[in-house]
Coordinates of C-alpha atoms in Angstrom, one line a residue:
X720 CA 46.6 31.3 149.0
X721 CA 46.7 27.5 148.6
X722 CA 48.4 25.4 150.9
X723 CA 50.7 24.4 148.7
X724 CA 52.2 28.2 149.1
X725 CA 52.9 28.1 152.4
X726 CA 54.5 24.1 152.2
X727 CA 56.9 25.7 149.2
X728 CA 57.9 28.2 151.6
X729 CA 58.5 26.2 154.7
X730 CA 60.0 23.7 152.7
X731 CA 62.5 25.6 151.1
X732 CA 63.4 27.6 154.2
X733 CA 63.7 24.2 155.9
X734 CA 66.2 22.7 153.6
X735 CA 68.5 26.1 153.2
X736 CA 68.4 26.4 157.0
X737 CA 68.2 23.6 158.9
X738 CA 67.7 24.7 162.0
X739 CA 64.9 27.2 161.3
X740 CA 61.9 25.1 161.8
X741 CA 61.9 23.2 165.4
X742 CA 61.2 19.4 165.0
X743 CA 57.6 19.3 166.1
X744 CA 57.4 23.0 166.2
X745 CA 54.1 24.4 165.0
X746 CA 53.6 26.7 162.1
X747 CA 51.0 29.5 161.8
X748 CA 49.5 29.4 158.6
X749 CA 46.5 32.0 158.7
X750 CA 44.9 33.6 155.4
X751 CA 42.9 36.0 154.3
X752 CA 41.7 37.5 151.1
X753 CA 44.9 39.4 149.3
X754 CA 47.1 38.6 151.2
X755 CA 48.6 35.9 154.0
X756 CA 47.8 37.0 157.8
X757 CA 49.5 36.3 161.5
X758 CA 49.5 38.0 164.4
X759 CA 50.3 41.7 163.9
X760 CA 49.6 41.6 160.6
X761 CA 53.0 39.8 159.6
X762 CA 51.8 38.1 156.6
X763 CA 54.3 35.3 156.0
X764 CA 53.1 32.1 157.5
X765 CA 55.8 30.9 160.0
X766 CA 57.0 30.1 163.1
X767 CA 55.9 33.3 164.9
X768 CA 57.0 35.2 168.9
X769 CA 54.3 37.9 168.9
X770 CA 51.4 37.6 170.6
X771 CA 47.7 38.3 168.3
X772 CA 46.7 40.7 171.0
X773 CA 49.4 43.2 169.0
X774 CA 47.8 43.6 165.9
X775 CA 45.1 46.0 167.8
X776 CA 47.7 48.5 168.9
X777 CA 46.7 51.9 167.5
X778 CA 50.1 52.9 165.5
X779 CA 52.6 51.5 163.4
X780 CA 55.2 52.4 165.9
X781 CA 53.4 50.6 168.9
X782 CA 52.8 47.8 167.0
X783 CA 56.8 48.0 166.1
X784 CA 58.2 48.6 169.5
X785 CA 56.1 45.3 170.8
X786 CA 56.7 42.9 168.1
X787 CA 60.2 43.7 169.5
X788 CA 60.0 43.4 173.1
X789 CA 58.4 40.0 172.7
X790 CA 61.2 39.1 170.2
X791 CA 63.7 40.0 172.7
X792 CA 62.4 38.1 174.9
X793 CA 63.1 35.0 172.5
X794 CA 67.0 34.5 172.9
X795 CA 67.1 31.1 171.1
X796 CA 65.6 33.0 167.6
X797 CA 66.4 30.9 164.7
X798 CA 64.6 33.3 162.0
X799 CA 64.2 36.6 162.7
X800 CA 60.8 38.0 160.6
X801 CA 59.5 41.3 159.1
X802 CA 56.8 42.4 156.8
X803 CA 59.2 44.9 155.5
X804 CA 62.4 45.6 155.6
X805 CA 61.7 49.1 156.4
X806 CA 59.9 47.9 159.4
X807 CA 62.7 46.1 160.9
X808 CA 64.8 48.9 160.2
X809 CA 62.3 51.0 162.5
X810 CA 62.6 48.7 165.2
X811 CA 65.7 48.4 165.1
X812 CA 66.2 52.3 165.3
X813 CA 63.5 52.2 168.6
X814 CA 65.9 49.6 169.5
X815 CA 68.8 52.2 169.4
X816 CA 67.4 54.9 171.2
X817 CA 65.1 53.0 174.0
X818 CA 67.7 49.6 174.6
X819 CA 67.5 51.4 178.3
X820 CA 63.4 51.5 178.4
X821 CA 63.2 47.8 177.0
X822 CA 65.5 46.4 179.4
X823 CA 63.9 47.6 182.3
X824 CA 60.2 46.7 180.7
X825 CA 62.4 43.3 180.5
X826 CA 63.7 43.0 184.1
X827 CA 60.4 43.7 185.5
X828 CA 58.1 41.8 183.5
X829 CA 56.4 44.9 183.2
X830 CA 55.1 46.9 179.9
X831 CA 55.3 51.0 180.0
X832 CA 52.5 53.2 179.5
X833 CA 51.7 53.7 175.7
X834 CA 49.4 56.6 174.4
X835 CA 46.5 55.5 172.7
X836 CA 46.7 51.6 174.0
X837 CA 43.1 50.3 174.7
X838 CA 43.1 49.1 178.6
X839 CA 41.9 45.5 177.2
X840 CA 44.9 45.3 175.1
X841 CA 47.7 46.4 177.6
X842 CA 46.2 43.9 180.1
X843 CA 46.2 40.9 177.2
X844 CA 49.8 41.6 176.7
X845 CA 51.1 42.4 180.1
X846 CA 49.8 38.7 181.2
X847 CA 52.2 37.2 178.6
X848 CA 55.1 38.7 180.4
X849 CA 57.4 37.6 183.3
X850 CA 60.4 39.1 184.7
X851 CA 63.9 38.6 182.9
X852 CA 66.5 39.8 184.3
X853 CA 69.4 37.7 182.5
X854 CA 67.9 38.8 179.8
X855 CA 67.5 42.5 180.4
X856 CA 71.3 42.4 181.5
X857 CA 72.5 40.8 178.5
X858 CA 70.7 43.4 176.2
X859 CA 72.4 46.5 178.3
X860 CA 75.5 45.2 177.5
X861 CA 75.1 44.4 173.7
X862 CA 73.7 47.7 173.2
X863 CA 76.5 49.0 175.7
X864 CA 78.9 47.9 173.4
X865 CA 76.9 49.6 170.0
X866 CA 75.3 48.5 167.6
X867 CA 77.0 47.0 164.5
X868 CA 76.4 43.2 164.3
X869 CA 73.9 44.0 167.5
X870 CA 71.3 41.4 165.8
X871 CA 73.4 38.3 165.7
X872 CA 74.7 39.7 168.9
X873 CA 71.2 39.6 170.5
X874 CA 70.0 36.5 168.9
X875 CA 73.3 34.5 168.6
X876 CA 71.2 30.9 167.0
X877 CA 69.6 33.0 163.9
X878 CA 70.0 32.0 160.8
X879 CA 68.3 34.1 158.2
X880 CA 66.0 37.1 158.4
X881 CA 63.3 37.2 156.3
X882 CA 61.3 39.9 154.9
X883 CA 58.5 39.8 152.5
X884 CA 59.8 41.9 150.4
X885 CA 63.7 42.7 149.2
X886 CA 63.6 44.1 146.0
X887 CA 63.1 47.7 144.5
X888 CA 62.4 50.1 147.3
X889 CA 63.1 47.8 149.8
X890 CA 66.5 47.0 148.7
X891 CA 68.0 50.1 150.3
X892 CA 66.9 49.2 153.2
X893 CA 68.1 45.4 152.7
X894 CA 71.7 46.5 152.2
X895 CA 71.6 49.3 155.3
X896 CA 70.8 46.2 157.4
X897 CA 73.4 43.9 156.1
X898 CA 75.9 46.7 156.8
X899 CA 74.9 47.5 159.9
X900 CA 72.5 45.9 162.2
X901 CA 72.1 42.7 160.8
X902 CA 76.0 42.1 159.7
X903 CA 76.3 38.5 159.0
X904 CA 73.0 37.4 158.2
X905 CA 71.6 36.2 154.6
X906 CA 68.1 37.6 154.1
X907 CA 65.7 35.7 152.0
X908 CA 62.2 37.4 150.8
X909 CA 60.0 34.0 150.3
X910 CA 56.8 35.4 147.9
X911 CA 56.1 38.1 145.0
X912 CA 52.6 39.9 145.7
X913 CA 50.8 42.3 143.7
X914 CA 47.5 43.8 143.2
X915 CA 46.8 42.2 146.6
X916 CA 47.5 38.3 145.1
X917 CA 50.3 36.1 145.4
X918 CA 51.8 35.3 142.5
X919 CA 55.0 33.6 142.7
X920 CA 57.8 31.7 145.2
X921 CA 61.3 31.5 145.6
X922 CA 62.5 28.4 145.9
X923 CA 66.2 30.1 145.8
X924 CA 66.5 31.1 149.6
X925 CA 70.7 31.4 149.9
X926 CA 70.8 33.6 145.7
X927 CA 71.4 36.9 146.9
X928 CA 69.1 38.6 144.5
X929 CA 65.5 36.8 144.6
X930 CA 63.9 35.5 141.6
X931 CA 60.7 34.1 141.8
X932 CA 58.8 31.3 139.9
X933 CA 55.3 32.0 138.9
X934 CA 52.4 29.6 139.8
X935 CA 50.1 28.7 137.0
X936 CA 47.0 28.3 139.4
X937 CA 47.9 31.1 142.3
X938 CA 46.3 34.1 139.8
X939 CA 45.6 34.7 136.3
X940 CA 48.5 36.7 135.2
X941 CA 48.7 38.1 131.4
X942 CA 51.7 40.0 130.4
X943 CA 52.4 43.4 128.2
X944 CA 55.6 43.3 125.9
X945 CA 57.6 46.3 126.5
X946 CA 59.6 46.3 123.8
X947 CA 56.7 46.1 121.2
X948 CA 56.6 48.2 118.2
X949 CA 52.7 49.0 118.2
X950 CA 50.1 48.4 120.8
X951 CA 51.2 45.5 122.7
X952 CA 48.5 42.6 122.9
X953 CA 49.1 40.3 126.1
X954 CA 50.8 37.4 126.0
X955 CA 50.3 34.2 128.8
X956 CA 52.7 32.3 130.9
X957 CA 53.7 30.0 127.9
X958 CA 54.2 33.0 125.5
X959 CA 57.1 34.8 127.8
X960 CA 60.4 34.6 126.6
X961 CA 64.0 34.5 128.8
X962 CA 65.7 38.1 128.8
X963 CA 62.3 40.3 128.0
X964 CA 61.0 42.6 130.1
X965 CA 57.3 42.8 130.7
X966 CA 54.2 44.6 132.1
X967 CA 52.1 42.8 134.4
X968 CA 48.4 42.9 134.7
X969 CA 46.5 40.2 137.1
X970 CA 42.9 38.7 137.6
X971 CA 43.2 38.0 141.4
X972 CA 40.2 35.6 141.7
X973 CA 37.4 34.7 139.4
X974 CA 34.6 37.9 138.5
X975 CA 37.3 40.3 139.7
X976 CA 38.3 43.0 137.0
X977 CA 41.9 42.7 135.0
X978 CA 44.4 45.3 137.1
X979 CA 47.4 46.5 135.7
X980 CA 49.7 46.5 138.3
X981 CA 52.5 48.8 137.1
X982 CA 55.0 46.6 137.6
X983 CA 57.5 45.7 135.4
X984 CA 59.4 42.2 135.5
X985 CA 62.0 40.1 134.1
X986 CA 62.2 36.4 132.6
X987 CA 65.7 35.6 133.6
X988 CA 64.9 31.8 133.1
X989 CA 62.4 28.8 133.9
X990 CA 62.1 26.2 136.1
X991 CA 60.3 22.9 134.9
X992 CA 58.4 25.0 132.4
X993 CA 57.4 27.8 134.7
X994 CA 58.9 31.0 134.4
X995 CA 61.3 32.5 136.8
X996 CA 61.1 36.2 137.0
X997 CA 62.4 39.1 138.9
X998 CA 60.6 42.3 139.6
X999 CA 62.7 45.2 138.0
X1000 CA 60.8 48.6 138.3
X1001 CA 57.4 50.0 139.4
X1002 CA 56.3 52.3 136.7
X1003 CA 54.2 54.7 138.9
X1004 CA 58.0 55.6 140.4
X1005 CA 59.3 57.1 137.5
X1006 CA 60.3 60.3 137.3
X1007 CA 59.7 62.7 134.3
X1008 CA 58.3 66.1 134.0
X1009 CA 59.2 66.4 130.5
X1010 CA 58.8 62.8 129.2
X1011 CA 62.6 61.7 130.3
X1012 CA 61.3 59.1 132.7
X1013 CA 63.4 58.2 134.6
X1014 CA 62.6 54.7 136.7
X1015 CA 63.2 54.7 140.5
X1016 CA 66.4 52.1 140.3
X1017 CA 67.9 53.8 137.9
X1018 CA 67.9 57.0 140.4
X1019 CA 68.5 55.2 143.1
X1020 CA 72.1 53.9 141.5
X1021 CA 72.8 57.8 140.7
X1022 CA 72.1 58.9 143.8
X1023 CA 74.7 56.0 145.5
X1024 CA 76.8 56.8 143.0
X1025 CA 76.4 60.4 144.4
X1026 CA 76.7 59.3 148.0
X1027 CA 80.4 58.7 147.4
X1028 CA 81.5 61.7 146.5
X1029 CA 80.4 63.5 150.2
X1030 CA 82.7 61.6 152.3
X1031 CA 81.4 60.5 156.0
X1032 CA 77.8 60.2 154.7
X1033 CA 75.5 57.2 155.4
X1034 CA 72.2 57.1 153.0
X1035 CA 69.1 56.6 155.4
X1036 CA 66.2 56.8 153.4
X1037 CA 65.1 59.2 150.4
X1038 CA 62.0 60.4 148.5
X1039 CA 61.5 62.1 145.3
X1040 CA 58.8 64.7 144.2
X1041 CA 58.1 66.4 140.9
X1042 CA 57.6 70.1 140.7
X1043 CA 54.3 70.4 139.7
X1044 CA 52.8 68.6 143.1
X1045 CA 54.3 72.0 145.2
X1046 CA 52.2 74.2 143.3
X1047 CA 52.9 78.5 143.6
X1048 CA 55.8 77.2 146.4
X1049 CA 58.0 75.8 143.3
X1050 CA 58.5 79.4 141.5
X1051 CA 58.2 80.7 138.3
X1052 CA 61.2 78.3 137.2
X1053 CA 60.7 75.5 135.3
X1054 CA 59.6 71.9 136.3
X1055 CA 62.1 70.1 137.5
X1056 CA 62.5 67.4 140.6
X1057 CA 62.9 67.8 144.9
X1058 CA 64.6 64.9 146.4
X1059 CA 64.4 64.8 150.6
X1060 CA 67.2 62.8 151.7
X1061 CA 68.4 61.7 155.6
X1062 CA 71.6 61.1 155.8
X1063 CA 74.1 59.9 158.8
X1064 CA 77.0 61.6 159.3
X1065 CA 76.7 64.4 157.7
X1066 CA 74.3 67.3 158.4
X1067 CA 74.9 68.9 155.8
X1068 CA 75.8 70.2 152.4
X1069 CA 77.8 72.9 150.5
X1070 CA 75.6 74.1 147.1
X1071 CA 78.8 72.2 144.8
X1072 CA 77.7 68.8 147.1
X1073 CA 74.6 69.4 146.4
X1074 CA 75.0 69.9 142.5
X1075 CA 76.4 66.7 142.4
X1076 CA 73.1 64.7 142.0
X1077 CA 72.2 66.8 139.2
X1078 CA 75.4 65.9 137.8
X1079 CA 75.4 62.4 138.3
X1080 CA 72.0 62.3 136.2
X1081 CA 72.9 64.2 133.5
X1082 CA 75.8 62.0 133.5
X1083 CA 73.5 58.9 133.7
X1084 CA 70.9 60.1 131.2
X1085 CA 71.4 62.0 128.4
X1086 CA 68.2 62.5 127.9
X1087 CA 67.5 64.7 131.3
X1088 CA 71.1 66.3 130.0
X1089 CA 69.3 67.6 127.1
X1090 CA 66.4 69.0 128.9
X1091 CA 68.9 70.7 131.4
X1092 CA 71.1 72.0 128.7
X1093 CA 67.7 73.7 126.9
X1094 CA 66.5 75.0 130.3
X1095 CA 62.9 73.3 130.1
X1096 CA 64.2 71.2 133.1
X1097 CA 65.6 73.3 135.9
X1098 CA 68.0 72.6 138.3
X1099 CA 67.3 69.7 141.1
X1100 CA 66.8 70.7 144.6
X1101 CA 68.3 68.6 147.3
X1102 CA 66.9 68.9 151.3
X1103 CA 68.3 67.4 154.4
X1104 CA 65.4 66.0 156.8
X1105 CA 65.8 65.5 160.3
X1106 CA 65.9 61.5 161.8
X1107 CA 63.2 59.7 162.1
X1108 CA 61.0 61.7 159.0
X1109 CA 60.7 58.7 157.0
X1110 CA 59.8 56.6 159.9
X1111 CA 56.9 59.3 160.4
X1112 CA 55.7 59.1 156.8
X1113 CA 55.6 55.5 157.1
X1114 CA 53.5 55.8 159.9
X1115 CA 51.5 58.5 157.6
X1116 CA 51.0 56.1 155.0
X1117 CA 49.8 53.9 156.7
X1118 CA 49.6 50.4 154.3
X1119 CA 52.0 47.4 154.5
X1120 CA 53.0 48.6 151.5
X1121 CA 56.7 49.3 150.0
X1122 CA 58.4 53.1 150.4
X1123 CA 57.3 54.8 147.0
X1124 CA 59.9 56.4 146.1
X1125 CA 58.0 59.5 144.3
X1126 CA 55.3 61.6 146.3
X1127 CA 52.3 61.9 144.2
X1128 CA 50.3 63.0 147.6
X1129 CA 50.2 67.0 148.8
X1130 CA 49.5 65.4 152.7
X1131 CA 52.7 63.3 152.5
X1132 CA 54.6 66.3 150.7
X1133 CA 54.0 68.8 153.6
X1134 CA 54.5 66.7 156.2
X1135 CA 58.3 65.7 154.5
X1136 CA 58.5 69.3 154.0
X1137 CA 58.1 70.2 157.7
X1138 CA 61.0 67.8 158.5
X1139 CA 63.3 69.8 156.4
X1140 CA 66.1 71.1 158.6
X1141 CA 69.2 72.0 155.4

C-alpha cells in the first residue's frame, strides 16, 4: 500500500469526523504484502486500543473477546474499529452473554483463564491491565439495562464505526448492527480489496452506501464487459463507462499472474477522471443448479422479503448450499437448494412458513419458476440452526475473509449440518 492510502483515509475520516483523530495522537500505519496490518490483525491503519501481544491468541473467538476487553477499557472511544462486521457482531454477542465475566476481569485488573492461551502471551497482556472499577460498574449497569443502543451507551464520545468491509455479505450484518447494537452510529468502510490488493478509497465517509474510487497506481486492474455479445476482451480504467457492470481481474504487483477475482462491480460515476465504483455481486455466490443463477443479493432481498411474512422473527445470519455438495444424503429428488438460517425470535417454522422462500423466488425469478414448474428443480429446504453456528463456522473458516454466502466445502456443510436443531 502506498502511503498515500492510508493519508486518503485518515484524511477523509478526519474531515467527516472531527473528533476522530486526537490532535497529536499517533497513527499506526503497518503493512504487509496483500493486505494493511495492526495489532490483531486489524488491517485498517488507525488509531488503535489493542495491544500486539493479541494477535498470537490461538482462536478467532480469543482474539475477539480481548480486542474487547481492552476496548472497554477505553471509555473516551471516538471510532470504534473492526475487520469485519461480522466480527464486531461476534463480540458484541460475547459481549451479551459474558457482560458479568468482563466486568469482573475489569474490576480486578485481572484476565481469566483461556484454553489454549500460550503462558508468554497471558503474562504480556495481563501487565497491560489495572483495576477499574468505575468502569466495571458502569458496564453492569448498561448491560443491566439491555442491550439496544448498548454501543453509544458504552462509548458515549464515538463517532463512527468503521469496518473494512460493508457491502455484499457484510451488509446484513451492517444493518443488524445499526438496528440493534450500534443504534445511532454511521458506519463508514474506508478501502475495496481483492485478490489480496487494495484497489480503491472512499473518499465518501457520511454516503450511506460506499462507493469507491479506483487508484491508477495501487494495482493493475483490467475489466470484463458483462453485457458483451461475444467473448469480452478487457477494457482499462479509461475504457469504463458510467452505468455498466463489469468483471474484475487484477495484477497485484509486477511478475505476479492476471487473477480474476469474481467480482462484479459498478461505474456509478468518476471523480477527476478516476472511476468511482461499487462492488455489486461476487460471482462464486451464485446459486444455480440448473443454469438459473441466481446472485447472492438478489437472494438475500427474497429472503428479507420472506422474513416479513413470519412475524416476531429477527434474521441472524444464513448460508446457502446446492444439492449436489450433500451427496446420497439429498435423495433421489432432484437438485435443488438448502438454506440454514438463525433466526431470533422464532424457533421455529410451520411447513406453509417455510414454503414461503420458495415462493418468494419463484416470485422473484421466473426463471427458477420455470424449473420448479417442470420439476427439474425441486422444492427448497429450509433448517433452523441453533445460536452461535455461524459464529462457529467463522471460526471454521478461519480467513479475514467475508461470510460466503454458498457452501462449496463438505467440512463446512457438516459442521452447519450438526447445528441443525428445526
Amino acid at each position: 500500500l502506498p502511503p498515500q492510502g492510508s493519508l486518503l483515509y485518515l484524511d477523509a475520516l478526519g474531515a467527516a469526523f472531527p473528533r476522530a483523530l486526537a490532535r497529536r495522537g499517533t497513527a499506526l500505519l503497518h503493512w504487509s504484502p496483500g493486505c494493511l496490518r495492526a495489532p490483531a490483525g486489524w488491517p485498517l491503519p488507525t488509531l488503535y486500543c489493542t495491544p500486539a501481544a493479541a494477535g498470537a491468541l490461538p482462536s478467532r473467538a480469543a482474539a475477539l473477546r480481548v480486542q474487547l476487553l481492552f476496548a472497554l477499557r477505553q471509555r473516551a472511544l471516538h471510532v470504534l474499529e473492526a475487520g469485519l462486521a461480522a466480527e464486531l457482531q461476534d463480540a458484541l454477542v460475547a459481549l451479551r452473554t459474558e457482560w458479568p465475566q468482563l466486568a469482573q476481569e475489569l474490576a480486578l485488573g485481572r484476565l481469566s483463564p483461556q484454553p489454549g492461551l500460550p503462558e508468554g502471551v497471558r503474562d504480556q497482556l495481563q501487565a497491560l491491565l489495572t483495576p477499574d472499577a468505575a468502569r466495571a460498574a458502569e458496564l453492569r449497569a448498561e448491560c443491566a439495562r439491555g442491550f439496544e443502543g448498548i454501543v453509544l451507551r458504552l462509548w458515549p464520545q464515538l463517532e463512527v464505526v468503521v469496518v473494512r468491509t460493508a457491502h455484499g455479505a457484510e451488509r446484513l450484518y451492517c444493518d443488524f448492527l445499526r438496528r440493534a447494537d450500534c443504534q445511532g452510529l454511521p458506519f463508514y468502510c474506508p478501502f475495496y480489496q481483492a485478490a489480496g490488493a487494495l484497489l480503491g478509497i472512499n473518499l465518501w465517509p457520511v454516503e450511506p452506501a460506499p462507493r469507491f474510487l479506483l487508484c491508477p497506481d495501487w494495482a493493475f486492474c483490467e475489466f470484463l464487459p458483462c453485457l458483451a455479445n461475444k467473448e469480452p476482451r478487457t477494457v482499462l480504467l479509461d475504457e469504463l463507462w458510467e452505468g455498466r457492470e463489469y468483471g474484475l481481474v487484477v495484477t497485484a504487483q509486477p511478475g505476479e499472474y492476471r487473477c480474476r477475482t469474481g467480482e462484479v462491480l459498478k461505474v456509478i460515476g468518476f471523480h477527476k477522471q478516476c472511476p468511482m465504483v461499487e462492488p455489486v455481486r461476487r460471482e462464486s455466490q451464485t446459486l444455480s443448479v440448473r443454469g438459473e443463477s441466481i446472485p447472492e443479493e438478489q437472494f438475500c432481498q427474497s429472503l428479507c422479503r420472506t422474513l416479513r411474512m413470519w412475524p416476531g422473527a429477527r434474521l441472524i445470519d444464513y448460508v446457502c448450499v446446492e444439492s449436489n455438495l450433500l451427496g446420497d444424503s439429498s435423495g433421489p429428488c432432484a437438485p435443488h437448494y438448502e438454506v440454514f438460517m438463525e433466526l431470533q425470535g422464532l424457533w421455529d417454522l410451520s411447513e406453509e412458513q417455510r414454503y414461503k422462500l420458495d415462493q418468494c423466488l419463484q416470485e422473484d425469478f421466473p426463471i427458477y419458476k420455470s424449473f420448479r414448474f417442470k420439476g427439474s428443480i425441486g422444492p427448497l429446504r429450509l433448517h433452523l440452526v441453533r445460536p452461535g453456528s455461524f459464529s462457529r463456522l467463522r471460526e471454521a473458516l478461519g480467513s479475514p475473509m467475508p461470510m460466503p454466502r454458498v457452501l462449496h466445502e463438505e467440512q463446512l456443510l457438516q459442521l452447519i449440518q450438526g447445528s441443525v436443531i428445526s
